[in-house]
Amino acid sequence: MKAQRLGAWIAIAIGASYFIIPLLGTLEFSLRMRRGAYSFDAYESVFADLQFRETFGYSMLMAVLTIAFGMLLVVPTAYWVRLRLPQVRPIVEFVTLLPLVIPAIVIVFGYLRLYNSSSILPLTGSTSGTNALLMFSYMTLSLPYMYRAVDTAMRAIDVRTLTEAAESLGAKWPTILFRCIFPNVMSGVLSGAFITFAIVMGEFTMAALLNRPAFGPYLQLVGANKAYEPSALAVIAFAITWLSMGLIQLVSRFQKSASPKA
Amino acid sequence: MTTTTATAPLINKRAVIDWLGIAPFAIFALMFLIVPTLYLVTGAFLTPEGTFTFKNLADLFTPTILSAYWISIRVSVASSLGGALIGFFLAWAIVLGGVPNWIRSGLLTFSGVASNFAGVPLAFAFLSTLGRTGLVTVFLRDWFGFNLYGTGFNLLSFFGLTITYMYFQIPLMVLILTPALDGLKKEWREAAEILGASTWQYWRMVALPILWPSLLGTTLLLFANAFGAIATAYALTGSSLNIVPILLYAQIRGDVLHNPNLGYALALGMIVITGISNILYIWLRMRAERWQK
């Protein structure tokens, strides 16, 4: 038993150092810009860069739009499948998992061929069309996570009874959906939203191949041209991921402590 | 009988409404997931003029493309096996190793973050750690007089890419395997011990036979995960390391293979490889779930 505990601690120590050293390395490197002294120069340089603000803002906007449209697609679908079409559930679940099976680069390759400027639906022919296509591609990427999060939250509530209660009180379907179902699956909606946010902020392949000025391609560009700024950006990116995941934990913990009372 | 025929049209109308309800999802999935993929798959079997051919698939067996697949497969196998092994020991340590609870919750939270910390920033993190002027490289040089790059080590290589990929592979393994290890019942261990089994015998004859579908399945998932990844490798090595996603990226950008339909075949190859490993993963997970009830 003692040997087992020792082994466990050794495993934890090795794992922790493998996880922590690259983070320390990144942090240390990002502070090294001024010769001979640690400073925040690299961060100042990053925040002063106009392109940083533009691409960051662009990706933020994309993330918000992806979350809004994604939820408008996922929540009614998950609701409808549970209420009316339980027999297609395996198929819908399978489709939502496909983006994990088909690599992102393959999906975007298909878009570029299918929606090019000489096709029936020339989405890549205009800037707004390409923006829309990028948003749809992000919705596709986040589909597995959003659907799972919402569906798990929906499992906890009795969709049928809620619907019937709302109907017998005279509610129309928009009221049922937006004032009855959405608030009840809010924990799922929020965790799906945060993970989508983390995915969209760091995504590189889709935005690079669709030629849109997003944060991911900007990171790559800085990485190829500058020395200290990339580490500062990596620290910022890690903080964004950490923040998103932390918020998911917070939401699920809040949900757990709230549900017995409700 | 009469009532059935009388209500039949009504049921049909309801059925139409039922199916209309998932129409937005179906249209979305067709437009942005299924049709684009099928377009590439069919394109892989067509000549540029549109006649059926197997030539594109045959052309995949040229040295450049084969070597790209070979490097990709090696990196994916190495990082998934390494990730699975270390991830297994970490999961084992937090479930059965008797470490304090805060380490368990800390590691699980961190794994949730790190498994999503991929892409370009991960490449930066490893460059500033193990690159030529990275923290560890400099530390080894200044304190131990050890020149890491003198040993032939290079971050921009097969080995470097494998170490970097393991940063998101290990946490994924921890996240999936911890519930499986939690599912090992205490009674099984006690029963084995009462029957006189040693720890080794318990693991070899009880625990591992129960765990192997989870272990193998998750390893396959990690494999597919690494095989499709591009951003980290691209930011780390530029286009100097010839792996399949980077070759496909170059092909999409500028038709480096001089045959658009060969690009489709390249994509088809990726779908087949990640598809097979995912199908096996799902099948193994169903087997594993029999013990988790």
Coordinates of C-alpha atoms in Angstrom, one line a residue:
Chain A
M1 CA 0.0 0.0 0.0
K2 CA 2.9 2.3 0.8
A3 CA 4.6 1.5 -2.5
Q4 CA 1.3 2.3 -4.2
R5 CA 1.1 5.7 -2.6
L6 CA 4.7 6.5 -3.5
G7 CA 4.1 5.4 -7.1
A8 CA 1.0 7.7 -7.2
W9 CA 3.0 10.7 -6.0
I10 CA 5.8 10.0 -8.5
A11 CA 3.2 9.8 -11.3
I12 CA 1.6 13.1 -10.1
A13 CA 5.0 14.8 -9.8
I14 CA 6.0 13.8 -13.4
G15 CA 2.6 14.8 -14.8
A16 CA 2.6 18.1 -13.0
S17 CA 6.1 19.0 -14.1
Y18 CA 5.2 18.1 -17.7
F19 CA 2.1 20.3 -17.5
I20 CA 3.6 23.2 -15.5
I21 CA 7.1 23.7 -17.0
P22 CA 5.9 24.7 -20.5
L23 CA 3.5 27.3 -18.9
L24 CA 6.4 28.6 -16.8
G25 CA 8.6 28.6 -19.9
T26 CA 6.1 30.6 -21.8
L27 CA 5.5 33.1 -19.0
E28 CA 9.3 33.5 -18.5
F29 CA 9.9 34.0 -22.2
S30 CA 7.2 36.5 -22.5
L31 CA 8.9 38.7 -19.8
R32 CA 12.3 38.6 -21.4
M33 CA 11.9 41.2 -24.1
R34 CA 13.9 43.9 -22.3
R35 CA 17.6 42.9 -22.1
G36 CA 18.8 41.9 -18.6
A37 CA 15.5 42.5 -16.8
Y38 CA 12.0 41.1 -16.7
S39 CA 9.4 43.4 -18.0
F40 CA 5.9 43.5 -19.5
D41 CA 7.3 45.0 -22.8
A42 CA 6.1 42.1 -24.9
Y43 CA 2.5 42.5 -23.5
E44 CA 2.6 46.3 -24.1
S45 CA 3.8 45.7 -27.7
V46 CA 1.0 43.1 -28.2
F47 CA -1.7 45.4 -26.8
A48 CA -0.4 48.4 -28.8
D49 CA -0.7 46.4 -32.0
L50 CA -3.8 47.5 -34.0
Q51 CA -4.0 44.2 -35.7
F52 CA -4.2 42.4 -32.3
R53 CA -7.2 44.5 -31.4
E54 CA -8.9 44.1 -34.8
T55 CA -8.4 40.3 -35.0
F56 CA -9.3 39.8 -31.3
G57 CA -12.5 41.8 -31.8
Y58 CA -13.3 40.0 -35.0
S59 CA -13.0 36.6 -33.3
M60 CA -15.0 37.8 -30.3
L61 CA -17.8 38.9 -32.6
M62 CA -17.6 35.6 -34.5
A63 CA -17.7 33.6 -31.2
V64 CA -20.8 35.5 -30.0
L65 CA -22.6 35.0 -33.3
T66 CA -21.6 31.3 -33.4
I67 CA -23.0 30.8 -29.9
A68 CA -26.3 32.7 -30.7
F69 CA -27.0 30.9 -34.0
G70 CA -25.7 27.6 -32.7
M71 CA -28.0 27.7 -29.7
L72 CA -31.0 28.7 -31.9
L73 CA -30.2 25.6 -34.0
V74 CA -29.3 23.1 -31.2
V75 CA -31.8 23.8 -28.4
P76 CA -35.0 23.5 -30.6
T77 CA -33.6 20.4 -32.3
A78 CA -32.6 18.7 -29.1
Y79 CA -36.1 19.6 -27.6
W80 CA -38.0 18.4 -30.7
V81 CA -36.0 15.1 -30.8
R82 CA -36.8 14.4 -27.2
L83 CA -40.4 15.4 -27.5
R84 CA -41.6 14.2 -30.9
L85 CA -38.9 12.1 -32.6
P86 CA -37.2 9.9 -30.1
Q87 CA -36.7 7.3 -32.9
V88 CA -34.2 9.6 -34.8
R89 CA -32.1 10.4 -31.7
P90 CA -29.3 7.9 -32.5
I91 CA -29.1 9.4 -36.0
V92 CA -29.0 13.0 -34.8
E93 CA -26.4 12.1 -32.1
F94 CA -24.3 10.4 -34.7
V95 CA -24.4 13.5 -37.0
T96 CA -23.5 15.8 -34.1
L97 CA -20.4 13.7 -33.5
L98 CA -19.3 13.7 -37.1
P99 CA -17.2 17.0 -36.8
L100 CA -15.0 15.0 -34.4
V101 CA -14.5 12.3 -37.0
I102 CA -14.0 14.4 -40.1
P103 CA -10.9 16.7 -39.7
A104 CA -11.6 20.4 -39.8
I105 CA -9.3 20.9 -42.7
V106 CA -11.3 18.4 -44.8
I107 CA -14.6 20.1 -44.0
V108 CA -13.3 23.5 -45.0
F109 CA -11.8 22.0 -48.1
G110 CA -15.3 20.8 -49.0
Y111 CA -16.7 24.3 -48.4
L112 CA -14.1 25.9 -50.6
R113 CA -15.0 23.6 -53.5
L114 CA -18.7 23.7 -52.9
Y115 CA -19.3 27.3 -52.3
N116 CA -16.7 28.9 -54.5
S117 CA -17.6 31.9 -56.7
S118 CA -18.6 29.9 -59.7
S119 CA -21.1 27.6 -57.8
I120 CA -24.8 27.8 -57.3
L121 CA -24.3 29.3 -53.8
P122 CA -21.2 31.5 -54.1
L123 CA -20.7 32.2 -50.5
T124 CA -16.9 32.8 -50.8
G125 CA -17.5 35.3 -53.6
S126 CA -18.2 38.2 -51.1
T127 CA -16.9 39.2 -47.8
S128 CA -20.2 38.9 -46.0
G129 CA -20.8 35.5 -47.6
T130 CA -17.4 34.3 -46.4
N131 CA -18.0 35.7 -42.9
A132 CA -21.3 33.7 -42.8
L133 CA -19.5 30.6 -44.1
L134 CA -16.9 31.0 -41.4
M135 CA -19.6 31.3 -38.8
F136 CA -21.3 28.2 -40.1
S137 CA -18.0 26.3 -40.0
Y138 CA -17.6 27.3 -36.3
M139 CA -21.1 26.1 -35.6
T140 CA -20.1 22.8 -37.2
L141 CA -16.9 22.6 -35.1
S142 CA -18.8 23.3 -31.9
L143 CA -21.8 21.1 -32.7
P144 CA -20.6 18.0 -30.8
Y145 CA -20.0 20.1 -27.6
M146 CA -23.1 22.3 -27.8
Y147 CA -25.4 19.4 -28.5
R148 CA -24.0 17.2 -25.8
A149 CA -24.2 20.0 -23.2
V150 CA -27.8 21.0 -24.1
D151 CA -29.0 17.4 -24.3
T152 CA -27.5 16.5 -20.9
A153 CA -29.2 19.5 -19.4
M154 CA -32.5 18.5 -21.1
R155 CA -32.2 15.0 -19.6
A156 CA -32.6 16.5 -16.2
I157 CA -35.9 18.2 -16.9
D158 CA -39.2 16.6 -17.9
V159 CA -39.7 18.1 -21.4
R160 CA -43.0 16.6 -22.0
T161 CA -44.7 17.7 -18.8
L162 CA -43.2 21.2 -19.1
T163 CA -44.6 21.5 -22.6
E164 CA -48.0 20.2 -21.7
A165 CA -48.2 22.5 -18.7
A166 CA -47.3 25.5 -20.8
E167 CA -49.8 24.4 -23.5
S168 CA -52.7 24.0 -21.1
L169 CA -51.9 27.5 -19.8
G170 CA -52.4 28.7 -23.4
A171 CA -48.7 29.3 -24.4
K172 CA -47.8 29.4 -28.0
W173 CA -44.7 27.6 -29.2
P174 CA -42.3 30.6 -29.1
T175 CA -43.3 31.2 -25.5
I176 CA -42.8 27.5 -24.7
L177 CA -39.4 27.5 -26.3
F178 CA -37.9 30.8 -25.1
R179 CA -39.6 31.2 -21.8
C180 CA -40.0 27.6 -20.7
I181 CA -37.3 25.4 -22.3
F182 CA -34.4 27.8 -22.7
P183 CA -34.3 29.0 -19.1
N184 CA -34.5 25.4 -17.9
V185 CA -31.5 24.2 -19.9
M186 CA -29.5 27.4 -19.2
S187 CA -26.7 25.4 -17.6
G188 CA -26.2 23.4 -20.7
V189 CA -26.5 26.5 -22.9
L190 CA -23.9 28.3 -20.9
S191 CA -21.3 25.4 -20.8
G192 CA -21.9 24.9 -24.5
A193 CA -21.3 28.6 -25.0
F194 CA -18.1 28.8 -23.1
I195 CA -16.5 25.8 -24.8
T196 CA -17.6 27.3 -28.1
F197 CA -16.0 30.6 -27.1
A198 CA -12.7 28.8 -26.3
I199 CA -12.8 26.9 -29.6
V200 CA -13.6 29.9 -31.8
M201 CA -11.0 32.2 -30.2
G202 CA -8.1 29.8 -31.0
E203 CA -9.3 28.3 -34.2
F204 CA -6.8 28.6 -37.0
T205 CA -7.5 26.2 -40.0
M206 CA -11.0 27.5 -41.0
A207 CA -10.2 31.2 -40.7
A208 CA -6.8 30.8 -42.5
L209 CA -8.2 28.9 -45.4
L210 CA -11.2 31.2 -45.7
N211 CA -8.9 34.2 -45.6
R212 CA -10.6 36.0 -42.7
P213 CA -8.8 38.3 -40.3
A214 CA -9.4 36.1 -37.2
F215 CA -7.3 35.8 -34.0
G216 CA -5.9 32.3 -34.9
P217 CA -4.2 33.2 -38.2
Y218 CA -2.9 36.4 -36.5
L219 CA -1.3 34.3 -33.8
Q220 CA 0.4 32.2 -36.5
L221 CA 1.6 35.4 -38.3
V222 CA 3.1 36.9 -35.2
G223 CA 4.7 33.5 -34.4
A224 CA 6.4 33.5 -37.8
N225 CA 7.7 37.1 -37.5
K226 CA 8.4 38.1 -33.9
A227 CA 10.4 36.7 -31.0
Y228 CA 8.8 37.6 -27.6
E229 CA 5.2 38.6 -28.6
P230 CA 4.2 35.0 -29.4
S231 CA 4.8 33.9 -25.8
A232 CA 2.8 36.8 -24.5
L233 CA 0.0 35.9 -26.8
A234 CA 0.2 32.2 -25.7
V235 CA -0.2 33.4 -22.1
I236 CA -3.2 35.5 -23.1
A237 CA -4.7 32.5 -25.1
F238 CA -4.2 30.2 -22.2
A239 CA -5.9 32.7 -19.9
I240 CA -8.9 32.7 -22.2
T241 CA -9.1 28.9 -22.3
W242 CA -8.7 28.8 -18.5
L243 CA -11.4 31.4 -18.1
S244 CA -13.9 29.6 -20.3
M245 CA -13.3 26.3 -18.6
G246 CA -13.5 27.8 -15.2
L247 CA -16.8 29.4 -16.0
I248 CA -18.1 26.0 -17.2
Q249 CA -17.1 24.5 -13.8
L250 CA -18.8 27.4 -12.0
V251 CA -22.0 27.0 -14.0
S252 CA -22.2 23.2 -13.4
R253 CA -21.4 23.6 -9.7
F254 CA -24.0 26.3 -9.4
Q255 CA -26.5 24.0 -11.1
K256 CA -25.7 21.1 -8.8
S257 CA -26.2 23.2 -5.7
A258 CA -29.4 24.7 -7.1
S259 CA -31.1 21.6 -8.4
P260 CA -32.0 19.9 -5.1
K261 CA -34.0 22.9 -4.0
A262 CA -35.8 23.4 -7.4
Chain B
M1 CA -60.0 -1.2 -38.1
T2 CA -62.3 1.7 -39.0
T3 CA -60.9 4.0 -36.4
T4 CA -57.4 3.4 -37.7
T5 CA -58.4 4.4 -41.2
A6 CA -60.3 7.4 -40.0
T7 CA -57.4 8.8 -38.0
A8 CA -54.7 7.9 -40.6
P9 CA -54.7 11.3 -42.4
L10 CA -54.5 13.1 -39.1
I11 CA -51.5 11.1 -38.0
N12 CA -49.8 11.8 -41.3
K13 CA -50.3 15.5 -40.9
R14 CA -48.8 15.3 -37.4
A15 CA -45.9 13.2 -38.7
V16 CA -45.2 15.9 -41.3
I17 CA -45.0 18.5 -38.6
D18 CA -42.8 16.2 -36.5
W19 CA -40.3 15.9 -39.3
L20 CA -40.5 19.6 -40.2
G21 CA -39.3 20.3 -36.6
I22 CA -35.8 18.9 -37.3
A23 CA -35.7 20.3 -40.9
P24 CA -33.4 23.2 -39.9
F25 CA -31.0 20.8 -38.3
A26 CA -31.1 18.4 -41.3
I27 CA -30.6 21.3 -43.7
F28 CA -27.7 22.6 -41.7
A29 CA -26.0 19.2 -41.4
L30 CA -26.5 18.5 -45.1
M31 CA -25.1 21.9 -46.3
F32 CA -22.2 22.3 -43.9
L33 CA -21.2 18.8 -43.0
I34 CA -22.4 16.0 -45.2
V35 CA -22.6 17.4 -48.7
P36 CA -19.1 19.1 -48.5
T37 CA -17.6 15.8 -47.3
L38 CA -19.4 13.7 -50.0
Y39 CA -18.3 16.2 -52.6
L40 CA -14.7 15.5 -51.7
V41 CA -15.3 11.7 -51.5
T42 CA -16.9 11.5 -54.9
G43 CA -14.2 13.9 -56.3
A44 CA -11.6 11.4 -55.3
F45 CA -13.0 9.0 -57.8
L46 CA -13.3 11.4 -60.7
T47 CA -10.9 12.8 -63.2
P48 CA -10.8 16.6 -63.6
E49 CA -13.0 16.0 -66.7
G50 CA -15.6 14.2 -64.5
T51 CA -15.2 10.5 -65.5
F52 CA -14.9 7.7 -63.0
T53 CA -11.3 6.6 -62.1
F54 CA -9.2 4.9 -59.5
K55 CA -6.1 6.8 -60.6
N56 CA -6.3 9.4 -57.9
L57 CA -6.3 6.7 -55.2
A58 CA -3.5 4.9 -57.0
D59 CA -1.5 8.2 -57.1
L60 CA -1.6 8.4 -53.3
F61 CA 1.0 5.6 -53.4
T62 CA 3.8 8.0 -54.6
P63 CA 6.8 8.5 -52.3
T64 CA 5.9 12.1 -51.2
I65 CA 2.3 11.3 -50.2
L66 CA 3.2 8.0 -48.7
S67 CA 5.9 9.5 -46.6
A68 CA 3.5 12.2 -45.4
Y69 CA 1.0 9.6 -44.3
W70 CA 3.8 7.6 -42.7
I71 CA 5.0 10.6 -40.7
S72 CA 1.5 11.5 -39.7
I73 CA 0.7 7.9 -38.6
R74 CA 4.0 7.7 -36.6
V75 CA 3.4 11.0 -34.8
S76 CA -0.2 10.1 -34.1
V77 CA 0.7 6.6 -32.8
A78 CA 3.6 7.8 -30.7
S79 CA 1.7 10.7 -29.1
S80 CA -1.4 8.6 -28.5
L81 CA 0.5 5.7 -26.9
G82 CA 2.6 8.1 -24.8
G83 CA -0.5 10.1 -23.9
A84 CA -2.4 6.9 -23.1
L85 CA 0.4 5.5 -20.9
I86 CA 1.1 8.7 -18.9
G87 CA -2.6 9.5 -18.8
F88 CA -3.4 6.0 -17.4
F89 CA -0.8 6.4 -14.6
L90 CA -2.1 9.8 -13.7
A91 CA -5.8 8.6 -13.7
W92 CA -4.7 5.6 -11.6
A93 CA -2.8 7.9 -9.2
I94 CA -5.8 10.1 -8.5
V95 CA -8.4 7.3 -8.3
L96 CA -6.5 4.5 -6.5
G97 CA -3.3 6.1 -5.4
G98 CA -4.7 7.6 -2.2
V99 CA -3.6 11.1 -3.0
P100 CA -5.5 14.0 -1.3
N101 CA -8.8 15.0 -2.9
W102 CA -7.6 18.5 -3.9
I103 CA -5.0 16.9 -6.2
R104 CA -7.7 14.9 -7.9
S105 CA -10.1 17.9 -8.5
G106 CA -7.1 20.1 -9.4
L107 CA -5.8 17.6 -12.0
L108 CA -9.3 17.0 -13.5
T109 CA -9.9 20.8 -13.8
F110 CA -6.5 21.3 -15.4
S111 CA -7.2 18.4 -17.8
G112 CA -10.4 20.1 -18.9
V113 CA -8.4 23.2 -19.7
A114 CA -5.3 21.6 -21.2
S115 CA -7.2 19.2 -23.5
N116 CA -8.7 22.3 -25.1
F117 CA -5.4 24.2 -25.2
A118 CA -4.2 23.2 -28.6
G119 CA -3.5 25.0 -31.8
V120 CA -1.1 27.8 -32.4
P121 CA -0.5 28.9 -28.7
L122 CA 0.5 25.4 -27.7
A123 CA 3.3 25.6 -30.3
F124 CA 4.5 28.9 -28.8
A125 CA 4.5 27.4 -25.4
F126 CA 6.8 24.6 -26.4
L127 CA 9.0 26.9 -28.5
S128 CA 9.6 29.1 -25.4
T129 CA 10.3 26.0 -23.3
L130 CA 12.3 23.6 -25.5
G131 CA 13.2 25.9 -28.4
R132 CA 16.8 27.0 -28.9
T133 CA 16.5 29.8 -26.3
G134 CA 13.7 28.2 -24.3
L135 CA 13.6 28.0 -20.6
V136 CA 14.6 24.3 -20.3
T137 CA 17.2 24.5 -23.0
V138 CA 18.9 27.5 -21.3
F139 CA 18.5 26.0 -17.8
L140 CA 20.3 22.8 -18.9
R141 CA 23.0 24.8 -20.6
D142 CA 23.7 27.3 -17.8
W143 CA 23.4 25.0 -14.8
F144 CA 24.6 21.6 -16.1
G145 CA 26.6 22.6 -19.2
F146 CA 24.3 20.3 -21.1
N147 CA 23.7 21.3 -24.7
L148 CA 20.3 19.8 -25.5
Y149 CA 20.5 20.7 -29.2
G150 CA 24.0 19.1 -29.3
T151 CA 22.4 15.7 -28.8
G152 CA 20.5 16.0 -32.1
F153 CA 17.3 17.0 -30.4
N154 CA 15.2 19.3 -32.4
L155 CA 11.7 20.6 -31.5
L156 CA 10.8 21.0 -35.1
S157 CA 10.9 17.2 -35.7
F158 CA 9.0 14.0 -35.3
F159 CA 10.1 13.7 -31.6
G160 CA 9.4 17.4 -30.9
L161 CA 5.9 17.3 -32.4
T162 CA 5.1 14.1 -30.4
I163 CA 6.1 15.7 -27.1
T164 CA 4.0 18.8 -28.0
Y165 CA 0.9 16.8 -29.0
M166 CA 1.1 14.9 -25.7
Y167 CA 0.2 18.1 -24.0
F168 CA -3.4 17.8 -25.0
Q169 CA -3.3 14.0 -25.4
I170 CA -2.5 13.2 -21.7
P171 CA -5.3 15.4 -20.3
L172 CA -7.9 13.8 -22.7
M173 CA -6.8 10.3 -21.5
V174 CA -7.1 11.4 -17.8
L175 CA -10.6 12.9 -18.5
I176 CA -12.0 9.7 -20.2
L177 CA -10.2 7.1 -18.1
T178 CA -10.9 8.5 -14.6
P179 CA -14.6 7.4 -14.7
A180 CA -13.6 4.0 -16.0
L181 CA -11.2 3.5 -13.1
D182 CA -13.9 4.8 -10.7
G183 CA -16.0 2.0 -12.1
L184 CA -13.7 -0.7 -10.8
K185 CA -15.6 -2.0 -7.8
K186 CA -13.8 -2.5 -4.5
E187 CA -15.5 -5.9 -4.1
W188 CA -13.6 -7.3 -7.2
R189 CA -10.3 -6.4 -5.6
E190 CA -11.4 -7.8 -2.2
A191 CA -12.7 -11.0 -3.8
A192 CA -9.4 -11.4 -5.7
E193 CA -7.4 -10.9 -2.5
I194 CA -9.5 -13.4 -0.5
L195 CA -8.8 -15.9 -3.2
G196 CA -5.1 -15.3 -2.7
A197 CA -4.4 -13.1 -5.8
S198 CA -1.3 -10.8 -5.7
T199 CA -1.7 -7.2 -6.9
W200 CA -0.1 -8.2 -10.2
Q201 CA -2.5 -11.1 -10.6
Y202 CA -5.5 -8.8 -9.8
W203 CA -4.4 -6.3 -12.4
R204 CA -3.6 -8.9 -15.1
M205 CA -6.6 -11.1 -14.6
V206 CA -9.4 -8.8 -13.3
A207 CA -8.8 -5.1 -13.8
L208 CA -7.0 -4.9 -17.2
P209 CA -9.5 -7.3 -18.9
I210 CA -12.3 -5.0 -17.8
L211 CA -10.4 -1.8 -18.6
W212 CA -8.9 -2.8 -22.0
P213 CA -11.8 -1.7 -24.1
S214 CA -11.6 1.8 -22.5
L215 CA -7.8 1.9 -22.7
L216 CA -7.7 0.8 -26.4
G217 CA -10.7 2.8 -27.3
T218 CA -9.4 6.0 -25.8
T219 CA -6.0 5.4 -27.4
L220 CA -7.7 5.2 -30.8
L221 CA -9.6 8.5 -30.0
L222 CA -6.3 10.1 -29.2
F223 CA -4.8 8.8 -32.4
A224 CA -7.6 10.3 -34.5
N225 CA -7.3 13.5 -32.5
A226 CA -3.6 13.9 -33.4
F227 CA -4.0 12.7 -37.0
G228 CA -6.4 15.6 -37.9
A229 CA -4.6 18.3 -36.0
I230 CA -2.8 20.9 -38.1
A231 CA -2.5 24.3 -36.3
T232 CA 0.1 23.2 -33.7
A233 CA 2.3 21.5 -36.3
Y234 CA 2.0 24.4 -38.8
A235 CA 2.9 27.0 -36.2
L236 CA 5.7 24.9 -34.8
T237 CA 7.4 23.7 -38.0
G238 CA 5.9 25.9 -40.8
S239 CA 5.8 23.5 -43.7
S240 CA 9.1 21.8 -43.0
L241 CA 7.6 18.7 -41.5
N242 CA 5.7 16.9 -44.2
I243 CA 2.6 15.5 -42.4
V244 CA -0.7 14.9 -44.2
P245 CA -2.8 17.9 -42.8
I246 CA 0.1 20.3 -43.8
L247 CA 0.3 18.7 -47.2
L248 CA -3.4 19.1 -47.7
Y249 CA -3.2 22.7 -46.4
A250 CA -0.6 23.4 -49.1
Q251 CA -2.7 21.7 -51.7
I252 CA -5.7 23.7 -50.8
R253 CA -3.7 26.9 -50.9
G254 CA -1.9 26.4 -54.1
D255 CA -2.5 23.0 -55.7
V256 CA 1.1 21.7 -55.0
L257 CA 0.2 18.3 -56.3
H258 CA -0.9 19.8 -59.6
N259 CA -4.1 17.8 -59.6
P260 CA -7.2 19.0 -57.7
N261 CA -8.7 15.5 -57.7
L262 CA -5.6 14.1 -56.0
G263 CA -6.3 16.6 -53.2
Y264 CA -9.7 15.0 -52.8
A265 CA -8.1 11.6 -52.6
L266 CA -5.7 12.9 -49.9
A267 CA -8.7 14.2 -47.9
L268 CA -10.5 10.9 -48.4
G269 CA -7.5 9.1 -47.0
M270 CA -7.7 11.3 -43.9
I271 CA -11.4 10.6 -43.5
V272 CA -10.9 6.9 -43.8
I273 CA -8.1 6.8 -41.2
T274 CA -9.9 9.0 -38.6
G275 CA -13.2 7.3 -39.4
I276 CA -12.0 3.8 -38.8
S277 CA -10.3 4.7 -35.5
N278 CA -13.5 6.5 -34.4
I279 CA -15.8 3.7 -35.3
L280 CA -13.5 1.2 -33.4
Y281 CA -13.5 3.7 -30.5
I282 CA -17.3 3.8 -30.4
W283 CA -17.6 0.0 -30.6
L284 CA -15.0 -0.4 -27.8
R285 CA -16.8 2.2 -25.7
M286 CA -20.0 0.3 -25.9
R287 CA -18.2 -2.9 -24.8
A288 CA -16.6 -0.9 -21.9
E289 CA -20.0 0.5 -20.7
R290 CA -21.2 -3.0 -20.0
W291 CA -19.1 -2.9 -16.8
Q292 CA -20.0 0.6 -15.8
K293 CA -23.6 0.0 -14.9

